[in-house]
Every structure is written in C-alpha cells, then in structure tokens.
mmCIF file of C-alpha atoms and ligand atoms in Angstrom:
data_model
loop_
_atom_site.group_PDB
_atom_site.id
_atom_site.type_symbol
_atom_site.label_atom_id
_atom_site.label_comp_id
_atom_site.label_asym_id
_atom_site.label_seq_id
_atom_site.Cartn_x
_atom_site.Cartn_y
_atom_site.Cartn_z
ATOM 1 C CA UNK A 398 -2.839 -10.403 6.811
ATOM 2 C CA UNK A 399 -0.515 -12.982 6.887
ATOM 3 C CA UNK A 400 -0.278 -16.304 4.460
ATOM 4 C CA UNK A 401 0.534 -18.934 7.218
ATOM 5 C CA UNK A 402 2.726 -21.621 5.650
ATOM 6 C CA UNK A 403 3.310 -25.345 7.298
ATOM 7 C CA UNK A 404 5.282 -28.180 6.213
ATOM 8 C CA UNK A 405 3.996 -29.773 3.040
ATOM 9 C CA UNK A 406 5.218 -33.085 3.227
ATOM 10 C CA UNK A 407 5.525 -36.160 5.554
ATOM 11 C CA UNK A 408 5.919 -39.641 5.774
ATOM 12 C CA UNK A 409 5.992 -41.474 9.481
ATOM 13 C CA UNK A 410 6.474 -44.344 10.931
ATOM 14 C CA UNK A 411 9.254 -47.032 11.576
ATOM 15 C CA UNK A 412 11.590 -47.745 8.548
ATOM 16 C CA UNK A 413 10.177 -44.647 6.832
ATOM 17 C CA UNK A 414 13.494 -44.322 5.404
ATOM 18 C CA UNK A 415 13.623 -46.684 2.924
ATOM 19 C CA UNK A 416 11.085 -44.043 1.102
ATOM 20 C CA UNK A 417 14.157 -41.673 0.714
ATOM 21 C CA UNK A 418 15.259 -42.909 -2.532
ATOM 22 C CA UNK A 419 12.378 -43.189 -4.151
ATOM 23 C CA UNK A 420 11.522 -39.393 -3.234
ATOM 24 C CA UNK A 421 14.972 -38.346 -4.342
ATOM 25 C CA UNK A 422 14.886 -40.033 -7.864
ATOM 26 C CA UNK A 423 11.495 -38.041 -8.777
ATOM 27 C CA UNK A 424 14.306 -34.809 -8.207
ATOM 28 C CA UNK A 425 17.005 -36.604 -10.494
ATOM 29 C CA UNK A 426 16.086 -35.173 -14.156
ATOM 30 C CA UNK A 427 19.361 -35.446 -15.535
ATOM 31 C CA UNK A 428 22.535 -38.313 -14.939
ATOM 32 C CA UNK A 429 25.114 -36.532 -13.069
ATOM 33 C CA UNK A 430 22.188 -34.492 -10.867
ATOM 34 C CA UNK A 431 23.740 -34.526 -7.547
ATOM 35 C CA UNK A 432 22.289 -35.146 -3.477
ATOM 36 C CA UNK A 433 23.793 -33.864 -0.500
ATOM 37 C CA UNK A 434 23.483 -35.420 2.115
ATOM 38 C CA UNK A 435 24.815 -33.749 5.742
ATOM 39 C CA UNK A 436 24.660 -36.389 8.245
ATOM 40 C CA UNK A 437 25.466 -35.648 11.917
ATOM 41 C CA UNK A 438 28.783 -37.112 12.920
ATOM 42 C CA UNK A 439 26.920 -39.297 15.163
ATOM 43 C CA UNK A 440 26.227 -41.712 12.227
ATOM 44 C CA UNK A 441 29.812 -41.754 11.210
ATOM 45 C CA UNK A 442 31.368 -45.818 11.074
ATOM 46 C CA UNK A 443 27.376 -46.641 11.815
ATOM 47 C CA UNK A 444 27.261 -47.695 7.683
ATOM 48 C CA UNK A 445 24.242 -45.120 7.312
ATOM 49 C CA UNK A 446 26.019 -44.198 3.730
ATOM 50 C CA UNK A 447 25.003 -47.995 2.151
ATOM 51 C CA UNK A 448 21.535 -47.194 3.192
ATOM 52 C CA UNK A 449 21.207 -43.759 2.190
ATOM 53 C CA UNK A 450 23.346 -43.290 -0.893
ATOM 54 C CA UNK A 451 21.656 -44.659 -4.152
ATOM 55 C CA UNK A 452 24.378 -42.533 -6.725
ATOM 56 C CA UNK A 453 27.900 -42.416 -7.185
ATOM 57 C CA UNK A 454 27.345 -38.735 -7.540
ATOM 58 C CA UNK A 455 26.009 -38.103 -4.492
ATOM 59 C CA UNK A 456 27.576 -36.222 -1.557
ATOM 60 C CA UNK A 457 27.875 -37.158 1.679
ATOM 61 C CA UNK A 458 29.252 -34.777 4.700
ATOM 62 C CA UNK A 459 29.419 -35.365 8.274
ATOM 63 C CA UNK A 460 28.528 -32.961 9.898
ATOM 64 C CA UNK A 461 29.746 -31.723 13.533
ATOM 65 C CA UNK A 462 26.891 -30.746 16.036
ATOM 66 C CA UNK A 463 29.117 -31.019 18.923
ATOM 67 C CA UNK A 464 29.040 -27.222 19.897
ATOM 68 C CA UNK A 465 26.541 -24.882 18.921
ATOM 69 C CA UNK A 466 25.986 -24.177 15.578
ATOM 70 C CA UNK A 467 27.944 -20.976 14.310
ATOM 71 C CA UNK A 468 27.347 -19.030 11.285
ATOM 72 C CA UNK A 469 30.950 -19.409 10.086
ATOM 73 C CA UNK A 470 29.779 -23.421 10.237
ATOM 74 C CA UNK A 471 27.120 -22.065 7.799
ATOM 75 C CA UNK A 472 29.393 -20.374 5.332
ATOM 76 C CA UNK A 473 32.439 -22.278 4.945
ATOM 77 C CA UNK A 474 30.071 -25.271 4.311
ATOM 78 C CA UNK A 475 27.929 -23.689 1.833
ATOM 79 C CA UNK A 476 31.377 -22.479 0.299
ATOM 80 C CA UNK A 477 32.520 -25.777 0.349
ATOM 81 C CA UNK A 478 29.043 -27.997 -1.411
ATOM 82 C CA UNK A 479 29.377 -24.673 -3.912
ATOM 83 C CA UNK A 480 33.148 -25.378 -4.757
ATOM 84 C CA UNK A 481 31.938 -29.703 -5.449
ATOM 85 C CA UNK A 482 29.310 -28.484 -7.375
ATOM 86 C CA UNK A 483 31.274 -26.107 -9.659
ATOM 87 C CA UNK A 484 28.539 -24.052 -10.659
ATOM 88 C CA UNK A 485 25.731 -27.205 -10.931
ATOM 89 C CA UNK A 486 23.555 -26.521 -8.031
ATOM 90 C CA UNK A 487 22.480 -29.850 -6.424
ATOM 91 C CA UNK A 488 18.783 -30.980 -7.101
ATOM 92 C CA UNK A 489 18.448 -31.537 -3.361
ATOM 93 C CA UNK A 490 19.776 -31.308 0.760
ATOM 94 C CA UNK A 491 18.667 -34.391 2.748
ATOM 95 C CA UNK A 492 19.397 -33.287 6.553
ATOM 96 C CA UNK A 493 19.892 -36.325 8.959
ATOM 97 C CA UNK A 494 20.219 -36.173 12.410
ATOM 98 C CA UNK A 495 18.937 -33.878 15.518
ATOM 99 C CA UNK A 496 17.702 -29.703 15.950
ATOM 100 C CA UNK A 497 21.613 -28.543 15.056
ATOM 101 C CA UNK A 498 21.736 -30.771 11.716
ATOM 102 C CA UNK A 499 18.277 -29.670 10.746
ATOM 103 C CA UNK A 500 19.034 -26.016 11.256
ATOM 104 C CA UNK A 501 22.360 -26.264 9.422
ATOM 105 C CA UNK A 502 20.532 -27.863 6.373
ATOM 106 C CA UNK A 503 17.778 -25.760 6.444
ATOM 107 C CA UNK A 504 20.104 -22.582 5.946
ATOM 108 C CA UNK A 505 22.571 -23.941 3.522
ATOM 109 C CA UNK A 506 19.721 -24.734 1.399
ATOM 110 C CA UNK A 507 18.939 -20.567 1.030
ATOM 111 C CA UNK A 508 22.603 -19.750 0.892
ATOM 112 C CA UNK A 509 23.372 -21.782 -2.587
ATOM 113 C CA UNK A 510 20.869 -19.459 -3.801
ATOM 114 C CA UNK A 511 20.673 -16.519 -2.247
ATOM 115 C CA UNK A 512 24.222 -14.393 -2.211
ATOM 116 C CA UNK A 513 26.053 -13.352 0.622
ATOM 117 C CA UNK A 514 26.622 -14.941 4.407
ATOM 118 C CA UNK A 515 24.385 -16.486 6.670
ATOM 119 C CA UNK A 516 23.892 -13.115 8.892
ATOM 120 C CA UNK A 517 22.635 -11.607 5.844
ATOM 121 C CA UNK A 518 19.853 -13.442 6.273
ATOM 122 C CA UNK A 519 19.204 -13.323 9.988
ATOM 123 C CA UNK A 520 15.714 -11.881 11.330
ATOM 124 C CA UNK A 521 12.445 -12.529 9.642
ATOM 125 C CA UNK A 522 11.744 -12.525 5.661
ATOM 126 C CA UNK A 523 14.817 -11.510 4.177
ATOM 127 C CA UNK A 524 15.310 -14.594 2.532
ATOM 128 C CA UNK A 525 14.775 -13.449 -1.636
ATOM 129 C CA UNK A 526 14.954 -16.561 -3.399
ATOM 130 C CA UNK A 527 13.334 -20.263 -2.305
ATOM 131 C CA UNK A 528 16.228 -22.708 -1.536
ATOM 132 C CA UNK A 529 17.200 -25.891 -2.858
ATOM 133 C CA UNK A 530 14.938 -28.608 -2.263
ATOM 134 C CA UNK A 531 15.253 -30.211 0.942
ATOM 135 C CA UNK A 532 14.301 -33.100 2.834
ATOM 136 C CA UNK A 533 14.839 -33.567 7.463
ATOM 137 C CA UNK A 534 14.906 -36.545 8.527
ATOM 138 C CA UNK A 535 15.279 -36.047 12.623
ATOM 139 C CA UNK A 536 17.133 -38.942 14.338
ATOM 140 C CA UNK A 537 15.943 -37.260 17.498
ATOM 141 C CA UNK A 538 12.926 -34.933 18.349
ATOM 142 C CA UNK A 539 12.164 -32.475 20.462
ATOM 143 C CA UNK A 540 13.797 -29.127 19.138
ATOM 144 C CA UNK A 541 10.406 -28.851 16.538
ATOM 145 C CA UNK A 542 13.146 -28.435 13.504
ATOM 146 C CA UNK A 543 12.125 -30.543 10.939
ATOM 147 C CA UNK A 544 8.933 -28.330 10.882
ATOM 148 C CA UNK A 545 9.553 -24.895 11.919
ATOM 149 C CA UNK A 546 10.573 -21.733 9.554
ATOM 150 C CA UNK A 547 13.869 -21.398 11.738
ATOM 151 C CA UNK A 548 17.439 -22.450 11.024
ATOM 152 C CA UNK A 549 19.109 -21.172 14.484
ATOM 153 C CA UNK A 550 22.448 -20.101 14.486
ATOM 154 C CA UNK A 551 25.119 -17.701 16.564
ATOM 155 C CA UNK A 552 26.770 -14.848 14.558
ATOM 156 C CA UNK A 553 28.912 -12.239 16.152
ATOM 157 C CA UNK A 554 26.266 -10.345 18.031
ATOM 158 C CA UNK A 555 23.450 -12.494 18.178
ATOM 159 C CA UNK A 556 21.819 -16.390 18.442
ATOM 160 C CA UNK A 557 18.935 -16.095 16.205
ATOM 161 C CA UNK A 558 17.600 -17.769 13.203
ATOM 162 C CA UNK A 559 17.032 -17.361 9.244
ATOM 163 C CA UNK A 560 12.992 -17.336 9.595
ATOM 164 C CA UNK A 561 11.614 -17.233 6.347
ATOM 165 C CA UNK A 562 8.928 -19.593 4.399
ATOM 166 C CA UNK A 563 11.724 -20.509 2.205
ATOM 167 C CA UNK A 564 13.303 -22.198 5.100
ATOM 168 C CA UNK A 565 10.839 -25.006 5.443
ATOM 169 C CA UNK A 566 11.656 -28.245 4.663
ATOM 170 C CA UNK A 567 10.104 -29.428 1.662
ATOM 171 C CA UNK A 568 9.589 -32.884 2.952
ATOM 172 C CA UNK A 569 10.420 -34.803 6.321
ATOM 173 C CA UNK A 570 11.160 -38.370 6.775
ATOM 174 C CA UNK A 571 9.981 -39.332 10.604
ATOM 175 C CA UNK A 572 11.266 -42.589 11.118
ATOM 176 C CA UNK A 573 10.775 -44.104 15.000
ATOM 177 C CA UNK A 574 13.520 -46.316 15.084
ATOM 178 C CA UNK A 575 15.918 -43.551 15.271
ATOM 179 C CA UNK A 576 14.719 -42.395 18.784
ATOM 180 C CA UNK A 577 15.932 -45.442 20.133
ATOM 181 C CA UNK A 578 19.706 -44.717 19.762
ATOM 182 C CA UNK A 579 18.972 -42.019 21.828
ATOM 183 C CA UNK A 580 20.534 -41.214 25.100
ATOM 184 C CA UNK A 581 18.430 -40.655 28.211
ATOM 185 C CA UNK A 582 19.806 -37.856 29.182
ATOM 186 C CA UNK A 583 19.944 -36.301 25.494
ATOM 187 C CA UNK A 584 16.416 -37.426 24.770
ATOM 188 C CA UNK A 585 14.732 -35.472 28.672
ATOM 189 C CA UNK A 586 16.398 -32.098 27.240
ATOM 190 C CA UNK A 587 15.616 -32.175 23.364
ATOM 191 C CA UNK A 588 11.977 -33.047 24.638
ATOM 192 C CA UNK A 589 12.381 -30.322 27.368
ATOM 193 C CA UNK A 590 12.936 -28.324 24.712
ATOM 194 C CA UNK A 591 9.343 -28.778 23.101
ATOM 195 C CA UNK A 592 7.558 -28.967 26.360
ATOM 196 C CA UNK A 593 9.385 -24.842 26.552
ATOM 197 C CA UNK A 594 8.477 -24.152 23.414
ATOM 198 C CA UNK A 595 4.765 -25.277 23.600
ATOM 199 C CA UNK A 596 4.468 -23.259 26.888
ATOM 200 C CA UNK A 597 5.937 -20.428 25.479
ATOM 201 C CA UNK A 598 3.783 -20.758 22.568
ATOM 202 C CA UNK A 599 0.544 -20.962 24.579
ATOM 203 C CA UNK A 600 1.440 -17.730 26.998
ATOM 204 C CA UNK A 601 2.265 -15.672 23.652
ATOM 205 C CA UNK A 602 -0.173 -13.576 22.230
ATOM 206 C CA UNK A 603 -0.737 -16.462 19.032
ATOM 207 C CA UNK A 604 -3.745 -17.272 16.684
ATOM 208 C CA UNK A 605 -6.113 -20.385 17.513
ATOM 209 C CA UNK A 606 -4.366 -22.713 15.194
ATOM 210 C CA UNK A 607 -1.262 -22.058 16.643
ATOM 211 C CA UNK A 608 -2.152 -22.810 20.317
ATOM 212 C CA UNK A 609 -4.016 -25.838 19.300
ATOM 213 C CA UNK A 610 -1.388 -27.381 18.044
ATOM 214 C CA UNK A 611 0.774 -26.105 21.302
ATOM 215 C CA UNK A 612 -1.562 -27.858 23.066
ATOM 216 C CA UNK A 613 -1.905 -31.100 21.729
ATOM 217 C CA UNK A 614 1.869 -31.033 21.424
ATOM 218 C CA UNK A 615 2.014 -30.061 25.201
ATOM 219 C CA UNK A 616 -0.457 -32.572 26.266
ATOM 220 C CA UNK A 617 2.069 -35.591 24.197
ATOM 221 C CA UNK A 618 4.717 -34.369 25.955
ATOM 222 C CA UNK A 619 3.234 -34.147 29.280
ATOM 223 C CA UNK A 620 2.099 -37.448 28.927
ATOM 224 C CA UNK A 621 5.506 -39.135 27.970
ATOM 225 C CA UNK A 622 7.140 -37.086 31.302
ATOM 226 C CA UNK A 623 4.820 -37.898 32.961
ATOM 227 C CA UNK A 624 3.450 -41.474 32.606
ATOM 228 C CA UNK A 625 5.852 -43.174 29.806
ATOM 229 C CA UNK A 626 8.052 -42.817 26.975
ATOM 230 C CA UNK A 627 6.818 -43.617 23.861
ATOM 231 C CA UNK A 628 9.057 -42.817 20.682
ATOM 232 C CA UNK A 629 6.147 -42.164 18.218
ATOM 233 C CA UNK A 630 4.327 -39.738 20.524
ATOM 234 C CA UNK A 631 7.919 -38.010 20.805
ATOM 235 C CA UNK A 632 8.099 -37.543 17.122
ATOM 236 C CA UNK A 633 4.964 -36.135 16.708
ATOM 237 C CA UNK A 634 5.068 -33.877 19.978
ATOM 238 C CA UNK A 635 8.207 -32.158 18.338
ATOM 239 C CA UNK A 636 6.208 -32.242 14.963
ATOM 240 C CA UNK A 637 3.588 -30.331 16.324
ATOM 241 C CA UNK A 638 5.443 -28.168 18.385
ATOM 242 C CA UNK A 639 7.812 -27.299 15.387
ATOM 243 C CA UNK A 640 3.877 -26.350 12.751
ATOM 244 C CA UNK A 641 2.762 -24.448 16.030
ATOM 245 C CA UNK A 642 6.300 -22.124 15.824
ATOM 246 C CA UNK A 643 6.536 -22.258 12.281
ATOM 247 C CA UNK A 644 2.525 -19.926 12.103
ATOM 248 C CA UNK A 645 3.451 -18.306 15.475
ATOM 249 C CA UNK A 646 3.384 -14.113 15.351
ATOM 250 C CA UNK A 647 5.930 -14.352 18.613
ATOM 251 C CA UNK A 648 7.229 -16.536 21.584
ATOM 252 C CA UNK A 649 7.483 -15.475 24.889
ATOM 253 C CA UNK A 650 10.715 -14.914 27.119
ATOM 254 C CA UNK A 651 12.528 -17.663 27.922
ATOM 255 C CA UNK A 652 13.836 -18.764 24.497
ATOM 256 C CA UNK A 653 15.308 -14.846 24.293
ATOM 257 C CA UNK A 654 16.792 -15.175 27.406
ATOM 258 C CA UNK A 655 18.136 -18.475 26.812
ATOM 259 C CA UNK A 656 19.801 -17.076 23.791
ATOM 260 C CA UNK A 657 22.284 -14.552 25.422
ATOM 261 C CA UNK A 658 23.103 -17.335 27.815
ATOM 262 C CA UNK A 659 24.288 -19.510 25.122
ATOM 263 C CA UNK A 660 25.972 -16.638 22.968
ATOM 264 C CA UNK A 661 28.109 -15.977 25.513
ATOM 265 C CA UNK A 662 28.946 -19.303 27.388
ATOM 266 C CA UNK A 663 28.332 -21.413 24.392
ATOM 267 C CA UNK A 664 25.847 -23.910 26.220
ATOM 268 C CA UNK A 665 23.634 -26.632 24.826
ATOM 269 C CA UNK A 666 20.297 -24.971 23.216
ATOM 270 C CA UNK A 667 18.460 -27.665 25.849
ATOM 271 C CA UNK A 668 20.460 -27.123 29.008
ATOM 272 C CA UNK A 669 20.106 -23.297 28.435
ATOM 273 C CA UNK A 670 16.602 -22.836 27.667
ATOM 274 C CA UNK A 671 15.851 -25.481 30.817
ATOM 275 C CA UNK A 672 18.137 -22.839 32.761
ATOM 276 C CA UNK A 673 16.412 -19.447 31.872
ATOM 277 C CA UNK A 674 13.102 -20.991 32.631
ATOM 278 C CA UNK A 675 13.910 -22.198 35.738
ATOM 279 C CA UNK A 676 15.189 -18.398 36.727
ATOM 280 C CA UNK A 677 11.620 -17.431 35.646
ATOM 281 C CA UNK A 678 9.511 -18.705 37.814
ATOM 282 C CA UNK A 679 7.872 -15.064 38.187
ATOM 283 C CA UNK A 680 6.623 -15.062 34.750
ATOM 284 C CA UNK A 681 5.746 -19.181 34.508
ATOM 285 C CA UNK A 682 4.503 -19.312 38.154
ATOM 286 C CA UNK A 683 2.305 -22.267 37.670
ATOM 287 C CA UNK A 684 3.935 -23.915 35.014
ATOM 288 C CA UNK A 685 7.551 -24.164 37.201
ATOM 289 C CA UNK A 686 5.899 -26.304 39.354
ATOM 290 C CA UNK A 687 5.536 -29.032 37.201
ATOM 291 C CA UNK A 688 8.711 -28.295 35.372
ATOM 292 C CA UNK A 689 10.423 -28.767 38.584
ATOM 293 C CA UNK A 690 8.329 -32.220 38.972
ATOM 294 C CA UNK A 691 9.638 -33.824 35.609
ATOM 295 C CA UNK A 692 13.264 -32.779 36.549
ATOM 296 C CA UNK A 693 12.899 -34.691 39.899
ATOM 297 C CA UNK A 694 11.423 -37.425 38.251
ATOM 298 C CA UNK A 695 14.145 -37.741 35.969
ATOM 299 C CA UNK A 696 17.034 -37.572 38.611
ATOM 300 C CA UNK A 697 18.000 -33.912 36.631
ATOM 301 C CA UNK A 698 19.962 -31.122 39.280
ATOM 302 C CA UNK A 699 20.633 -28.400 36.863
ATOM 303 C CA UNK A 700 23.903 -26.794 37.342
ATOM 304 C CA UNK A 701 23.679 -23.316 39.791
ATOM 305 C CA UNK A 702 25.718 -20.406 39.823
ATOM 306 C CA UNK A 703 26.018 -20.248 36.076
ATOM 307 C CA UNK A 704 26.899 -16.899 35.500
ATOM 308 C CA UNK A 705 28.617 -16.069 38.470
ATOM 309 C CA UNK A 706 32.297 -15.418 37.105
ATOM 310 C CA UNK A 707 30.978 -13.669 34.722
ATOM 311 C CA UNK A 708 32.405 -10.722 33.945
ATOM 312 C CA UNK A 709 30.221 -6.976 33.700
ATOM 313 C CA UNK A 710 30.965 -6.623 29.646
ATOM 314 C CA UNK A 711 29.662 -10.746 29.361
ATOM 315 C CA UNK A 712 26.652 -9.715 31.260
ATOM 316 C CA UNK A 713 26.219 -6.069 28.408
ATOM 317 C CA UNK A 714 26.512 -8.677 25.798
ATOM 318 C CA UNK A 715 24.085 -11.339 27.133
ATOM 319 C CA UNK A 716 21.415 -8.100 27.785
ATOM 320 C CA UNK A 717 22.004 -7.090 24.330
ATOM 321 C CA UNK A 718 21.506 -10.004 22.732
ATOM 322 C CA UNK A 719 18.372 -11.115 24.399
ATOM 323 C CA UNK A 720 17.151 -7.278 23.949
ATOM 324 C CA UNK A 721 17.523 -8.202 20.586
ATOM 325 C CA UNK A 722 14.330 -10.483 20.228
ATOM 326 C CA UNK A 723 12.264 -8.030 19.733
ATOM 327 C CA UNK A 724 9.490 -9.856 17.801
ATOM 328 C CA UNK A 725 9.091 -12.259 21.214
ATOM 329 C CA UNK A 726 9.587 -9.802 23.867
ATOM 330 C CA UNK A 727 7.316 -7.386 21.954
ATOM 331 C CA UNK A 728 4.308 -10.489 22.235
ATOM 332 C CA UNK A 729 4.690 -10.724 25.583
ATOM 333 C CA UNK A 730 4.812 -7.549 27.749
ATOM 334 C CA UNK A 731 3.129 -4.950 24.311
ATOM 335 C CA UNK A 732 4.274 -1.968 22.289
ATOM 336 C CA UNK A 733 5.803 -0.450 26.051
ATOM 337 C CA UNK A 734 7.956 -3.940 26.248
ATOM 338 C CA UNK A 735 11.602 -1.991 26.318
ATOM 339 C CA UNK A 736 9.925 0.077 29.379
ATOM 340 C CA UNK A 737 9.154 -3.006 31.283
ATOM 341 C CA UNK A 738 11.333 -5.703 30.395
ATOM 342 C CA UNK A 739 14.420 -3.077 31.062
ATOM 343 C CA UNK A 740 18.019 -4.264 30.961
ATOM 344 C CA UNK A 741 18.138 -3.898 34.723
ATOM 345 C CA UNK A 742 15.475 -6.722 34.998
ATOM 346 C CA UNK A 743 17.212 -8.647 32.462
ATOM 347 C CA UNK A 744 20.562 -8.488 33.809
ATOM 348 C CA UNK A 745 18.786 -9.335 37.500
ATOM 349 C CA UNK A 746 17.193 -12.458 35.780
ATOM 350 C CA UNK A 747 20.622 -13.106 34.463
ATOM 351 C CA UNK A 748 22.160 -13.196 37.432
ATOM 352 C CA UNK A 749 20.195 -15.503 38.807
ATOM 353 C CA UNK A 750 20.682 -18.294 36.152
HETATM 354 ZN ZN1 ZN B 1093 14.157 -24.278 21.519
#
C-alpha cells in the first residue's frame, strides 16, 4: 500500500518571513555554506535581497516566470548554481514567488543530486536520491505548489511534472502580505486554478483524506468567489488543495487536457486549465454552472476559437500529449480508459476549446 507523504513544515501568517533566517542558519554548519535563493523577477528593484539575504555567500537569482516553465529553464539553471558551487553543494533552495517559481525550485533541488536532465525525471518515482533542502515561500496562491509532490514543466513531448516524495518542500513560509501585490486578474486565475484542482480531485477515484481536504479547500475557495476575498483563506485554500494532490492516486481530465493546450500554444497554466474545463461541460455538468457564475462575477470572457488555426499535426501533438496522462485519465473513465476517452473524442474536445 502506499506511504502517503505531506508537507512537514509550516509557518503562517503575516510577516512570516522574518522566520527565514533563523530557519536557514540551523542549515549553516560550516562558514562558507551557501543559500540559493531563486526569486521571481517580479521582486527584482523591489529590495527583497536586504530582507532575505543574511550571508555574503549566499546566492541570489531572478528568476523568469514570464512564459511557461521549460525543462531547458530547468537544466541550464541547475548547470549554472552547479558551476557557482564548484563541487560544494548548497545547504539549501529557498523558492520565492508564485506556482512557476515553486515548480522550478522544487526540481532543481533533485537535479544537484540526482544526474542527468530534468526529463529524466519526468513521471512518477523516478527520482533516486532526496534533494537539497528546500524551503517555498508563495507570493501568490492558488496553483497548490508549495505543497504538492509536483514540479511541472514542458519537455519536448510532454507538460508534466517530476512527482516524487523527494520533491516536497521541506518547509514553506506562508506569509499574507504577499497576496496583496497581487493583480486582480492574476489572483481570479491562480485561485481558479485550485477551485479546478479541488473539483478534479473530488470527481477522481481518491482516498477519504484526500477529498477532505478537496473539500475544505473547495468550500475556502467557493467562499472567497463567491462572497469576499480574503488573503489568508487564499493561502490556505491553495495549501490544502496542494496536501490533497500531493496523497492523490489520480486527477481527473481537465488538467490532461489543459496540458496539450499549453504544450503546443504555450498558454498560461491558469488561462488553459479555465479553457479545457469550460469545453467540458459534459463531464463537469453541474459544476460548469457555477464556474460560469464566478467568471461573470468577475467581468472574465475567456478567449473563443482557440485552436482554430491550428494546424492537423498541432492537433496529433496536443492528442498525444494529453493521451499521455495516463495515471489521471486511467482514474477517471477505468482500466478500458484508451477505449473510451479515444483520440477522436479528444481531438473533438479540442476543437472546441
Ligand atoms: Zn493546476
């Protein structure tokens, strides 16, 4: 049976980062031990560095989350904290910033010890050795990051994610006052993206602990769409959401489909998973209803006719690579899901997006 493994460490609440260098000097056993720190570009000019960095020795990269995240983005910045390091592995990763930075951090920690590229390490438990220790600290929330087993990324043929227990952060930092530089617009999709996942989570064939915390995450997140926002209720929505997908045996279908959609067009994770679902409405009858409701509410038209120029072989691919989630797809239609959810219906579903 399987050992279920959650986040070990947390610390919440507003100014929660000022605990960050207390946590890191318990890692320091020696002078020149060295931090990274990859902090989304966002932060760059904001003078995050005088509040973060506490040694001369300590790294700090900006890191670019303006597209996608891209396993190449994965290697040549491994190569690159390997090269600074000559050899000294750094005593720890502190990730700052939203899903992409948390993903990014979460894989370079397994590459500086594990050998090989990021796609090695693509698909569930291949991951050999644990990583360096790391420590999220999500500036916004939503994606479920800072606690899932997944560091997303898009390699040649596929968007998926290292999921292994070794990807878990070792500690998270969830400081409110970050959700207030926020954008509107930014913030409705990140949390869209939990409200997905939680619904996802919940039709999936998942154990009790799993769904429990899909619901209570679902039932935050309903109630900041639906009556008001509240940062702290954000934060632990996407907390939630992230434990319930870090012990879950499968998702559903829209996150697969929403995959191919962004392998091939390279759009947003939030604006693609909101468009896949919304070209589901046979499989989430009930549930697009109220989907449809929080877009309204929040002035949202999603952009139509998507995929129309594109071209036969960009459809093969985007079949192919949501084909590819087999673990998902498998969850929700059984052992006879290639026989149901055929590339015809996939392609028509496509289509429609
Ligand atoms: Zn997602």
């Amino acid at each position: 049976m399987r050992n279920y493994k959650n986040i070990p460490y947390y610390i919440l609440g507003s100014g929660a980062i000022s605990e960050l260098s207390g946590l890191l000097e318990k890692r320091r056993i020696k002078n020149n031990s060295k931090v990274i720190f990859m902090i989304d570009s966002f932060f760059k000019g904001k003078r995050i560095e005088k509040k973060l960095l506490s040694k001369n020795d300590d790294i700090l990269l900006f890191v670019s989350t303006e597209k996608e995240l891209y396993a190449e983005y994965v290697d040549e910045l491994s190569d690159r904290i390997k090269n600074i390091c000559r050899g000294e592995l750094p005593v720890a990763i502190v990730g700052m910033g939203g899903g992409t930075t948390m993903d990014l951090a979460k894989c370079v920690s397994i590459l500086l010890t594990n050998s090989g590229k990021a796609e090695d390490y693509q698909g569930w438990d291949l991951v050999k050795n644990p990583g360096i220790f790391k420590i999220g600290i999500p500036t916004i929330s939503g994606t479920g990051a800072e606690t899932s087993r997944t560091g997303i990324f898009t390699g040649m043929q596929v968007k998926s994610g290292i999921n292994s227990d070794y990807s878990i952060f070792d500690q998270i930092i969830l400081d409110t006052q970050f959700l207030k530089t926020v954008p509107l617009n930014k913030f409705i999709f990140t949390a869209m993206d939990c409200y997905l996942h939680d619904i996802e989570l919940l039709k999936g064939n998942n154990n009790g602990i799993t769904k429990a915390l899909a619901e209570e995450s679902l039932s935050l997140i309903r109630e900041i769409f639906l009556k008001k926002m509240d940062y702290e209720k954000l934060m632990i929505a996407s907390y939630l959401g992230g434990n319930a997908m870090a012990t879950a045996d499968g998702g559903h279908i829209c996150h697969p489909v929403s995959y191919g959609v962004s392998l091939v067009l390279g759009i947003r994770h939030g604006l693609s998973v909101c468009l896949a679902f919304n070209a589901l409405a046979n499989y989430y009858p009930k549930e697009i209803r109220e989907f449809k409701k929080i877009l309204k509410k929040f002035n949202i038209t999603l952009p139509k006719n998507v995929t129309a120029n594109c071209t036969e072989e960009q459809f093969d691919r985007m079949v192919e690579a949501v084909l590819k989630n087999e673990k998902p797809l498998r969850n929700s239609f059984g052992e006879n899901w290639q026989k149901i959810f055929t590339k015809n219906k996939v392609k028509e579903i496509l289509k429609r997006i």
